[in-house]
PDB file of C-alpha atoms in Angstrom:
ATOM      1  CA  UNK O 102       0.000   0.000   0.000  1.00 80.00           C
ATOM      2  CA  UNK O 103       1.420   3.302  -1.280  1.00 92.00           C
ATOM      3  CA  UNK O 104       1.437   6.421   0.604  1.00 96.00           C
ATOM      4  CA  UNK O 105       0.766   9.939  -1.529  1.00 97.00           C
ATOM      5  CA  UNK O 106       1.787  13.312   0.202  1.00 98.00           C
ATOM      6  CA  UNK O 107       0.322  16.049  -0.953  1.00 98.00           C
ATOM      7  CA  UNK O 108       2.946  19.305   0.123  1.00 98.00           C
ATOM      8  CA  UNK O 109       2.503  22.551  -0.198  1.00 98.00           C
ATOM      9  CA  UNK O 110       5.114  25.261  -1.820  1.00 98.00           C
ATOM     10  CA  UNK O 111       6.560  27.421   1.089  1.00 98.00           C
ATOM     11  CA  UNK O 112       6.000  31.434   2.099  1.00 97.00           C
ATOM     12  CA  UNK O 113       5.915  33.710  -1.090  1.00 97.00           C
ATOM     13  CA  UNK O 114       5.712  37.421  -0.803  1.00 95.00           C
ATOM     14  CA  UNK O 115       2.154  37.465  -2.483  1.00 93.00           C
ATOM     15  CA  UNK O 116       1.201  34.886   0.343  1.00 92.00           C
ATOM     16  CA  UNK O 117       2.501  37.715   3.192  1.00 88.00           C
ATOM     17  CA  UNK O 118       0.443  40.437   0.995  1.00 84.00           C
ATOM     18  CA  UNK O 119      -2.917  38.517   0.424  1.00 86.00           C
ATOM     19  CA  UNK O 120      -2.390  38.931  -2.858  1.00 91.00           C
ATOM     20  CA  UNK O 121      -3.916  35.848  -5.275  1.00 94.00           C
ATOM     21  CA  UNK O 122      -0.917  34.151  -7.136  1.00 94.00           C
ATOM     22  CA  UNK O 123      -2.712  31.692  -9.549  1.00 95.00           C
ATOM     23  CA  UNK O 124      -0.299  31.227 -12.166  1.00 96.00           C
ATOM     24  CA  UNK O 125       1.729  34.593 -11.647  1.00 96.00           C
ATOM     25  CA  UNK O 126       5.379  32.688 -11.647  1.00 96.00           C
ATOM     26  CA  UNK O 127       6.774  33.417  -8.442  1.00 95.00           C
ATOM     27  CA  UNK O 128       9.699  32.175  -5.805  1.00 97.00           C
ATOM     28  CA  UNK O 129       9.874  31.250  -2.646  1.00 97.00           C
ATOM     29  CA  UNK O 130      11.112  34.496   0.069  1.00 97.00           C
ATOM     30  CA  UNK O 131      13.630  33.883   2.901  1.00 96.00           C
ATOM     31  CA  UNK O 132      10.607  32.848   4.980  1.00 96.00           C
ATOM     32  CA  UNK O 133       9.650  29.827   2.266  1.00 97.00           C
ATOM     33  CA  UNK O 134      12.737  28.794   1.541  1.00 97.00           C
ATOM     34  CA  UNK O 135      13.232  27.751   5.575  1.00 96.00           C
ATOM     35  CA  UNK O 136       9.836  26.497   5.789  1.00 97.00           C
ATOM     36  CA  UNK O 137      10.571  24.242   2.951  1.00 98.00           C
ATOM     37  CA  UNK O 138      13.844  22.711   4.528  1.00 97.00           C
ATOM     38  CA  UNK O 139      12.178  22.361   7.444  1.00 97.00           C
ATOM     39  CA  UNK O 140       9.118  20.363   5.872  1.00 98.00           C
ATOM     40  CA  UNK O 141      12.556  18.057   4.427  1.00 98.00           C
ATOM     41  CA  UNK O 142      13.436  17.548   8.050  1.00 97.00           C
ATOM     42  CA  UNK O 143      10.242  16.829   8.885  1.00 97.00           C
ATOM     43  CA  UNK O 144      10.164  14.285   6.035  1.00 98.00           C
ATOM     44  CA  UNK O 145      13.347  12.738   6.709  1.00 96.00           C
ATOM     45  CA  UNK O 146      11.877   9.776   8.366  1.00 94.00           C
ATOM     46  CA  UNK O 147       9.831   9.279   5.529  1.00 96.00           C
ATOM     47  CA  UNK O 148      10.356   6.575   2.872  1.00 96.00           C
ATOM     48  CA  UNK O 149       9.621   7.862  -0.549  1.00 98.00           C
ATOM     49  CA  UNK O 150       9.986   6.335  -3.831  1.00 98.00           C
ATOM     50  CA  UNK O 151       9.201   9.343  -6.158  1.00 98.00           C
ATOM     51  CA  UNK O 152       8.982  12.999  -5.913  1.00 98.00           C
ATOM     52  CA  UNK O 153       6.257  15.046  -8.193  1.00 98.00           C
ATOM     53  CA  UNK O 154       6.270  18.942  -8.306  1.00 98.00           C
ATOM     54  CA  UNK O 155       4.172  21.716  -9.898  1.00 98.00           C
ATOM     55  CA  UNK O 156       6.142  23.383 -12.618  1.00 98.00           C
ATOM     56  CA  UNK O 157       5.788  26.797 -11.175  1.00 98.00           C
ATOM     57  CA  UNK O 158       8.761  28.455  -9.948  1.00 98.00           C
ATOM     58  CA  UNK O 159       7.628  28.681  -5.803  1.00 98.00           C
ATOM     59  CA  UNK O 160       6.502  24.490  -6.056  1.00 98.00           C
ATOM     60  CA  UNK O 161      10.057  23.157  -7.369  1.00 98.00           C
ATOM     61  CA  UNK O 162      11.764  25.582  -5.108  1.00 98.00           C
ATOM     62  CA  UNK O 163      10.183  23.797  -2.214  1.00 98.00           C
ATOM     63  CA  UNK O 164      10.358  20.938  -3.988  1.00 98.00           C
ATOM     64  CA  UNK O 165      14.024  21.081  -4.792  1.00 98.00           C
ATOM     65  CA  UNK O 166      15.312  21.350  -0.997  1.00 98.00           C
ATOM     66  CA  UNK O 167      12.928  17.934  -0.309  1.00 98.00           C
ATOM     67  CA  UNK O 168      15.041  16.253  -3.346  1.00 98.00           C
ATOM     68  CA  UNK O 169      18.249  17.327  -2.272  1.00 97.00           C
ATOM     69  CA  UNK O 170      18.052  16.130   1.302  1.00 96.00           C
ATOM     70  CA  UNK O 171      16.714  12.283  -0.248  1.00 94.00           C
ATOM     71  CA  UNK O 172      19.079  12.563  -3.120  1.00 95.00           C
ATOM     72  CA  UNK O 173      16.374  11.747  -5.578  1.00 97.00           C
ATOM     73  CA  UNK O 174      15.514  13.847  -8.815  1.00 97.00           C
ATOM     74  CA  UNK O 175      11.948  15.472  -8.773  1.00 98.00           C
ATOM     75  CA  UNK O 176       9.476  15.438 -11.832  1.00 98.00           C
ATOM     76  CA  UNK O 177       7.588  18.852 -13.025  1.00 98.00           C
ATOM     77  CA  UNK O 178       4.133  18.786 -14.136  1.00 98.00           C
ATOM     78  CA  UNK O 179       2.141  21.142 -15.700  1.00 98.00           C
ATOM     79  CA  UNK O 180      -1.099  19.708 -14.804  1.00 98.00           C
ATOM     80  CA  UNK O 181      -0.158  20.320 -11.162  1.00 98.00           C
ATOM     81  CA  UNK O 182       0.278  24.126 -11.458  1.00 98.00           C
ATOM     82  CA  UNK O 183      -1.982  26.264  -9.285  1.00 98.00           C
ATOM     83  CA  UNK O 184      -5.447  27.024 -10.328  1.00 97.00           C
ATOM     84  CA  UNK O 185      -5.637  30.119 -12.971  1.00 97.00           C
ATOM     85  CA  UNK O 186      -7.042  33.463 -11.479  1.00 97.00           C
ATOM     86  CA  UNK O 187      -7.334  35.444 -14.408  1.00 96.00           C
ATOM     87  CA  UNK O 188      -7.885  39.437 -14.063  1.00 97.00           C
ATOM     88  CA  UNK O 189      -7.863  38.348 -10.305  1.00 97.00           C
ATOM     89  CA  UNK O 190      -3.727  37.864 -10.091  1.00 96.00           C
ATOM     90  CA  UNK O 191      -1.503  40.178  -8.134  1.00 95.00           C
ATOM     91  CA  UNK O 192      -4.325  41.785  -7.126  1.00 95.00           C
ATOM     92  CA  UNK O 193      -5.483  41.941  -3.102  1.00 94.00           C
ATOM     93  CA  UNK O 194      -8.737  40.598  -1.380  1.00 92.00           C
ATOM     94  CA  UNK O 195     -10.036  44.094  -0.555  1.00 93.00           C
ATOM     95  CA  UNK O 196      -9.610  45.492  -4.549  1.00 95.00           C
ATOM     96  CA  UNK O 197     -11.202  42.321  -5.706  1.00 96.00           C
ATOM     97  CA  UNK O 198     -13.619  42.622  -3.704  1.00 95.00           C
ATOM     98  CA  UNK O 199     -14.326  46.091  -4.540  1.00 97.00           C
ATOM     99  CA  UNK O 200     -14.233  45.244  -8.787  1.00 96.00           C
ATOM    100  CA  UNK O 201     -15.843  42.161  -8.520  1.00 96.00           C
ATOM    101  CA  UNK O 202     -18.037  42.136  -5.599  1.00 96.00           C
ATOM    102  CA  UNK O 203     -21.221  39.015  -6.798  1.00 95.00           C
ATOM    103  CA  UNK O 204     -17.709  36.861  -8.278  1.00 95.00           C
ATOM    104  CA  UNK O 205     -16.104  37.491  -4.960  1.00 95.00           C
ATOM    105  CA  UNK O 206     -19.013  36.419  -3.295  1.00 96.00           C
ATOM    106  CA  UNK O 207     -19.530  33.161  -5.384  1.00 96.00           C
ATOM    107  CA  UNK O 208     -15.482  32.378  -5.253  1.00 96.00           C
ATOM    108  CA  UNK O 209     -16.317  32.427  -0.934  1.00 95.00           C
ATOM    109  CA  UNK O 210     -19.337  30.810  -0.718  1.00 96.00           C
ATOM    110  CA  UNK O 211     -20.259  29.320  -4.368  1.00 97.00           C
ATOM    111  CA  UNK O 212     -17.346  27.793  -5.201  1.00 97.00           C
ATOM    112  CA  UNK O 213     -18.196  25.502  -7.659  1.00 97.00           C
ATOM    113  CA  UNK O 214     -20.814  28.372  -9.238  1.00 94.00           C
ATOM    114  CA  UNK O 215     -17.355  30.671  -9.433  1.00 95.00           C
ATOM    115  CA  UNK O 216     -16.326  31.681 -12.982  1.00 89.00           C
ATOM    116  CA  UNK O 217     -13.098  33.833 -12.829  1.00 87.00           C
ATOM    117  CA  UNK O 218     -13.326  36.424 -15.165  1.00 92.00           C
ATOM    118  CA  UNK O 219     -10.603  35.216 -17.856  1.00 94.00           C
ATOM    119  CA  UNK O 220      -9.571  32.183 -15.097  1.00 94.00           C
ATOM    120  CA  UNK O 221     -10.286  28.755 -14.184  1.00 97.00           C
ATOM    121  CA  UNK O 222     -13.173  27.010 -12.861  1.00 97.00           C
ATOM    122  CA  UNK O 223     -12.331  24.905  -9.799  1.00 97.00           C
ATOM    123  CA  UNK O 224     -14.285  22.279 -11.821  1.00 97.00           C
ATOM    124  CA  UNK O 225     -11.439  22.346 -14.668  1.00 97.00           C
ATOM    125  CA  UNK O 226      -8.601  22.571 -12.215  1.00 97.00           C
ATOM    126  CA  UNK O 227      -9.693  19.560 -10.612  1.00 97.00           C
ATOM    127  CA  UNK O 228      -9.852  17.380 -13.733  1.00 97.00           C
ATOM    128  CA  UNK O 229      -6.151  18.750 -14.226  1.00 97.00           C
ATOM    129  CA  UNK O 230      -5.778  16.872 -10.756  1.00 97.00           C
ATOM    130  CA  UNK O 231      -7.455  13.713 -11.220  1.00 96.00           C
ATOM    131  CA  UNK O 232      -5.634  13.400 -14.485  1.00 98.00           C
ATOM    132  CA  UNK O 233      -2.373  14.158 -12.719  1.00 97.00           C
ATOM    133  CA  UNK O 234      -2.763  10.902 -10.269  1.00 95.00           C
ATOM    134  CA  UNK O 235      -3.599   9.085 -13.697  1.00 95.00           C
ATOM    135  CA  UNK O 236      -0.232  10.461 -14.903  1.00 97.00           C
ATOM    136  CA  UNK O 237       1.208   9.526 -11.789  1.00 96.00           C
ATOM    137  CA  UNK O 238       0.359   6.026 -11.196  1.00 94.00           C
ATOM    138  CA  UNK O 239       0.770   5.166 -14.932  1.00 96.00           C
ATOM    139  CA  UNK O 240       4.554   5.943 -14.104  1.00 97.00           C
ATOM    140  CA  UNK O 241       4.818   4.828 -10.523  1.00 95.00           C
ATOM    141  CA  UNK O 242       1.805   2.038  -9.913  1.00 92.00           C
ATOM    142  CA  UNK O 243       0.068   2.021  -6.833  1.00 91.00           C
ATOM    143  CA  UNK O 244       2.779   0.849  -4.565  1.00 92.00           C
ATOM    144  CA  UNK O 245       4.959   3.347  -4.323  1.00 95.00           C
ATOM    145  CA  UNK O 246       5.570   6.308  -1.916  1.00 97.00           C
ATOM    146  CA  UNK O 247       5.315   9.300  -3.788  1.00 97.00           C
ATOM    147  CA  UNK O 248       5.529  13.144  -2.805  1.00 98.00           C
ATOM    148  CA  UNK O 249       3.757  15.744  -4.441  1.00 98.00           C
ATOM    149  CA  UNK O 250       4.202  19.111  -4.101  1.00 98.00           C
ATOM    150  CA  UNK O 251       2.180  22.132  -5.457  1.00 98.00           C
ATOM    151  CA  UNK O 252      -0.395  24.972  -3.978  1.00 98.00           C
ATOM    152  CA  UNK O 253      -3.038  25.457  -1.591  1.00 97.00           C
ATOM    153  CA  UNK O 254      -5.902  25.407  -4.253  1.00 97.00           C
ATOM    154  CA  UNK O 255      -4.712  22.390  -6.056  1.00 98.00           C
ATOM    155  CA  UNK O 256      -4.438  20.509  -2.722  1.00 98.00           C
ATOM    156  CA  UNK O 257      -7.708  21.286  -1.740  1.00 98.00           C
ATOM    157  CA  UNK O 258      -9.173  20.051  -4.721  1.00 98.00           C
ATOM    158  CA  UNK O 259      -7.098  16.586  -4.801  1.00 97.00           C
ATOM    159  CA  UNK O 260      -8.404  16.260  -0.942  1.00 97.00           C
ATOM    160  CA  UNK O 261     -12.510  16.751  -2.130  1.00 97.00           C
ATOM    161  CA  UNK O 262     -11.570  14.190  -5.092  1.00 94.00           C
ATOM    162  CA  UNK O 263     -10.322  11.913  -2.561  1.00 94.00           C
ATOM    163  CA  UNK O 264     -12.646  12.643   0.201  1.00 94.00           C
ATOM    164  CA  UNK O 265     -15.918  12.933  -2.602  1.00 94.00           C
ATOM    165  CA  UNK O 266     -16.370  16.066  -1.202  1.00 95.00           C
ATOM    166  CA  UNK O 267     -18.465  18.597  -3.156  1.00 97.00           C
ATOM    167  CA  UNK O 268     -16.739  21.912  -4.828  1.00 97.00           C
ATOM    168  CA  UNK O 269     -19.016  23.976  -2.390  1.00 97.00           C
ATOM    169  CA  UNK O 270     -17.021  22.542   0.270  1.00 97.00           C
ATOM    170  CA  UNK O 271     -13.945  23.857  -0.887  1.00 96.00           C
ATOM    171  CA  UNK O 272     -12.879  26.467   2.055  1.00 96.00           C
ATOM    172  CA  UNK O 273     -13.791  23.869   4.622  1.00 96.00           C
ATOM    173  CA  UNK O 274      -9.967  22.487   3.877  1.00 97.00           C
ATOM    174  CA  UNK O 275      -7.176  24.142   5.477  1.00 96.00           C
ATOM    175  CA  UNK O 276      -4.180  23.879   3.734  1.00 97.00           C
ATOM    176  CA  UNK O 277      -0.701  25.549   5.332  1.00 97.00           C
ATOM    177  CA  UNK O 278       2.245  26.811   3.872  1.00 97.00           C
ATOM    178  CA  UNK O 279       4.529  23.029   3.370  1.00 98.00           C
ATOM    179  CA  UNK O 280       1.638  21.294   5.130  1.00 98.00           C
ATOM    180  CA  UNK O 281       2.035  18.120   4.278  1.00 98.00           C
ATOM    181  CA  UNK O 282      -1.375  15.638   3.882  1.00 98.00           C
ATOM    182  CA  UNK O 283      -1.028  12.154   3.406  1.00 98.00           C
ATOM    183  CA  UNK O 284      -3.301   9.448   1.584  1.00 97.00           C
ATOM    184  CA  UNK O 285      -2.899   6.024   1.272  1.00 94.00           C
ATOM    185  CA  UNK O 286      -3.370   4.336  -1.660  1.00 80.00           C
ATOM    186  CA  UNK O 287      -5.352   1.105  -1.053  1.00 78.00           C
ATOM    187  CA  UNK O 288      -5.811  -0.684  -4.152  1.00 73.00           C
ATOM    188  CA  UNK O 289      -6.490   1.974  -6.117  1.00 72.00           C
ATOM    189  CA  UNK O 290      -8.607   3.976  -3.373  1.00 82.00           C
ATOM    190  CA  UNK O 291      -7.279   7.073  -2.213  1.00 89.00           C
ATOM    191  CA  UNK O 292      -7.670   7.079   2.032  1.00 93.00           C
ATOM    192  CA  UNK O 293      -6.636  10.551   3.505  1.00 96.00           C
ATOM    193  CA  UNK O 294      -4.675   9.908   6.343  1.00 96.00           C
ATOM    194  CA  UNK O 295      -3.775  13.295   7.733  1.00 97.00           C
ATOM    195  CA  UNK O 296      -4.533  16.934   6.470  1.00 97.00           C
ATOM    196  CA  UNK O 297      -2.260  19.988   6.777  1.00 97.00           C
ATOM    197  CA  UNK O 298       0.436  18.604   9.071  1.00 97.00           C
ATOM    198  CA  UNK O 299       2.484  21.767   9.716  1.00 96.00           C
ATOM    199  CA  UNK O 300       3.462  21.599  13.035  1.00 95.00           C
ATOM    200  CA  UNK O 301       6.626  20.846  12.203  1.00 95.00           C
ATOM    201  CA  UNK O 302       7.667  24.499  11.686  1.00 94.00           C
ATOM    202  CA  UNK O 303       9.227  26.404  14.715  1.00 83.00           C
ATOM    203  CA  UNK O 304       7.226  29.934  14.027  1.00 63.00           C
ATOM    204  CA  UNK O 305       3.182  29.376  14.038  1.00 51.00           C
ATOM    205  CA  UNK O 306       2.289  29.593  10.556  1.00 50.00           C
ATOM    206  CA  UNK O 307      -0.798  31.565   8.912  1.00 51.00           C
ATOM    207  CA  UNK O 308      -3.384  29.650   6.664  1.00 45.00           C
ATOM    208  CA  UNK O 309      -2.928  31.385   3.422  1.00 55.00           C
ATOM    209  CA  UNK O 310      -5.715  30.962   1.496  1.00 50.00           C
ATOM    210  CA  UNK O 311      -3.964  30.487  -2.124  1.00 58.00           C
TER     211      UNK O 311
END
């Protein structure tokens, strides 16, 4: 029986500013890059076979310091990359809020109603997820002990797919800067294990939303 762990990219400055990243290309800052060698402490007792990342910059940065502390290479997918916010990126809650007031509203409470103006449904990001495992277990089988490691919104939806939890439910999942969630893959099933494991870090951490 395989285990799957689903890690989050570490502390970006759009994360400290509220600001949504989507697929705005950004690194790690001094914060993320010691969260994420302190999630590869944390996962030092961990046997894994196979490490997946998101092929956005802040996702193989984190991923990078977990493959250099196993010595094993990582893989980048673009079907892992974090959910496109359209007109929304760069831009703060509050200005949103203020431009878009009925989407913003939707995107809170109607998640799966939500159409981002120029974006991504979290319908369509979530069939990028479900074929990502597909990907994944084509290349690894169901055996293996794989981390994967991409963004808050993307995690969230791989949890509901597990978990058969509705789109509506979205925001009911926490999901931490390098949390790390863990399924177990029992003959094909996915069985979450643990959610948003973060306490690991040695400064309390702040649940960014994306």
């Amino acid at each position: 029986m395989g285990k799957i762990y689903l890690i989050r990219h570490g502390e970006t400055d759009s994360n400290l500013g509220h600001k949504f990243q989507g697929q705005m290309d950004l690194p790690l800052n001094g914060t993320g890059l010691s969260q994420a060698r302190q999630m590869a402490q944390y996962m030092a007792s961990k046997k894994i076979d196979a490490i997946y990342s998101s092929s956005m910059l802040r996702a193989r940065m984190t991923a990078a310091e977990l493959a250099m502390s196993r010595n094993l290479p990582y893989r980048s997918l673009d079907l892992l990359k974090e959910i496109s916010f359209g007109d929304w990126e760069g831009l703060e809650y509050a200005e949103i809020t203020a431009r878009w007031p009925k989407e913003m509203e939707a995107f809170l409470h109607h998640p799966a109603e939500w159409e981002p103006p120029h974006g991504e449904t979290f319908a369509a990001a979530q069939e990028r997820c479900r074929l990502a495992f597909e990907h994944i277990f084509a290349e690894q089988g169901h055996d293996k002990n794989i981390a994967i490691v991409s963004h808050g919104g993307i995690i969230r939806l791989q949890l509901c797919l597990a978990l058969g939890i509705p789109l509506n439910n979205l925001w009911r999942l926490s999901v931490y800067n390098v949390s790390v969630s863990t399924l177990s893959d029992w003959q094909g099933n996915l069985c979450v294990d643990t959610m948003n494991v973060a306490d690991f870090l040695q400064r309390s951490v702040e649940a960014h939303v994306i």
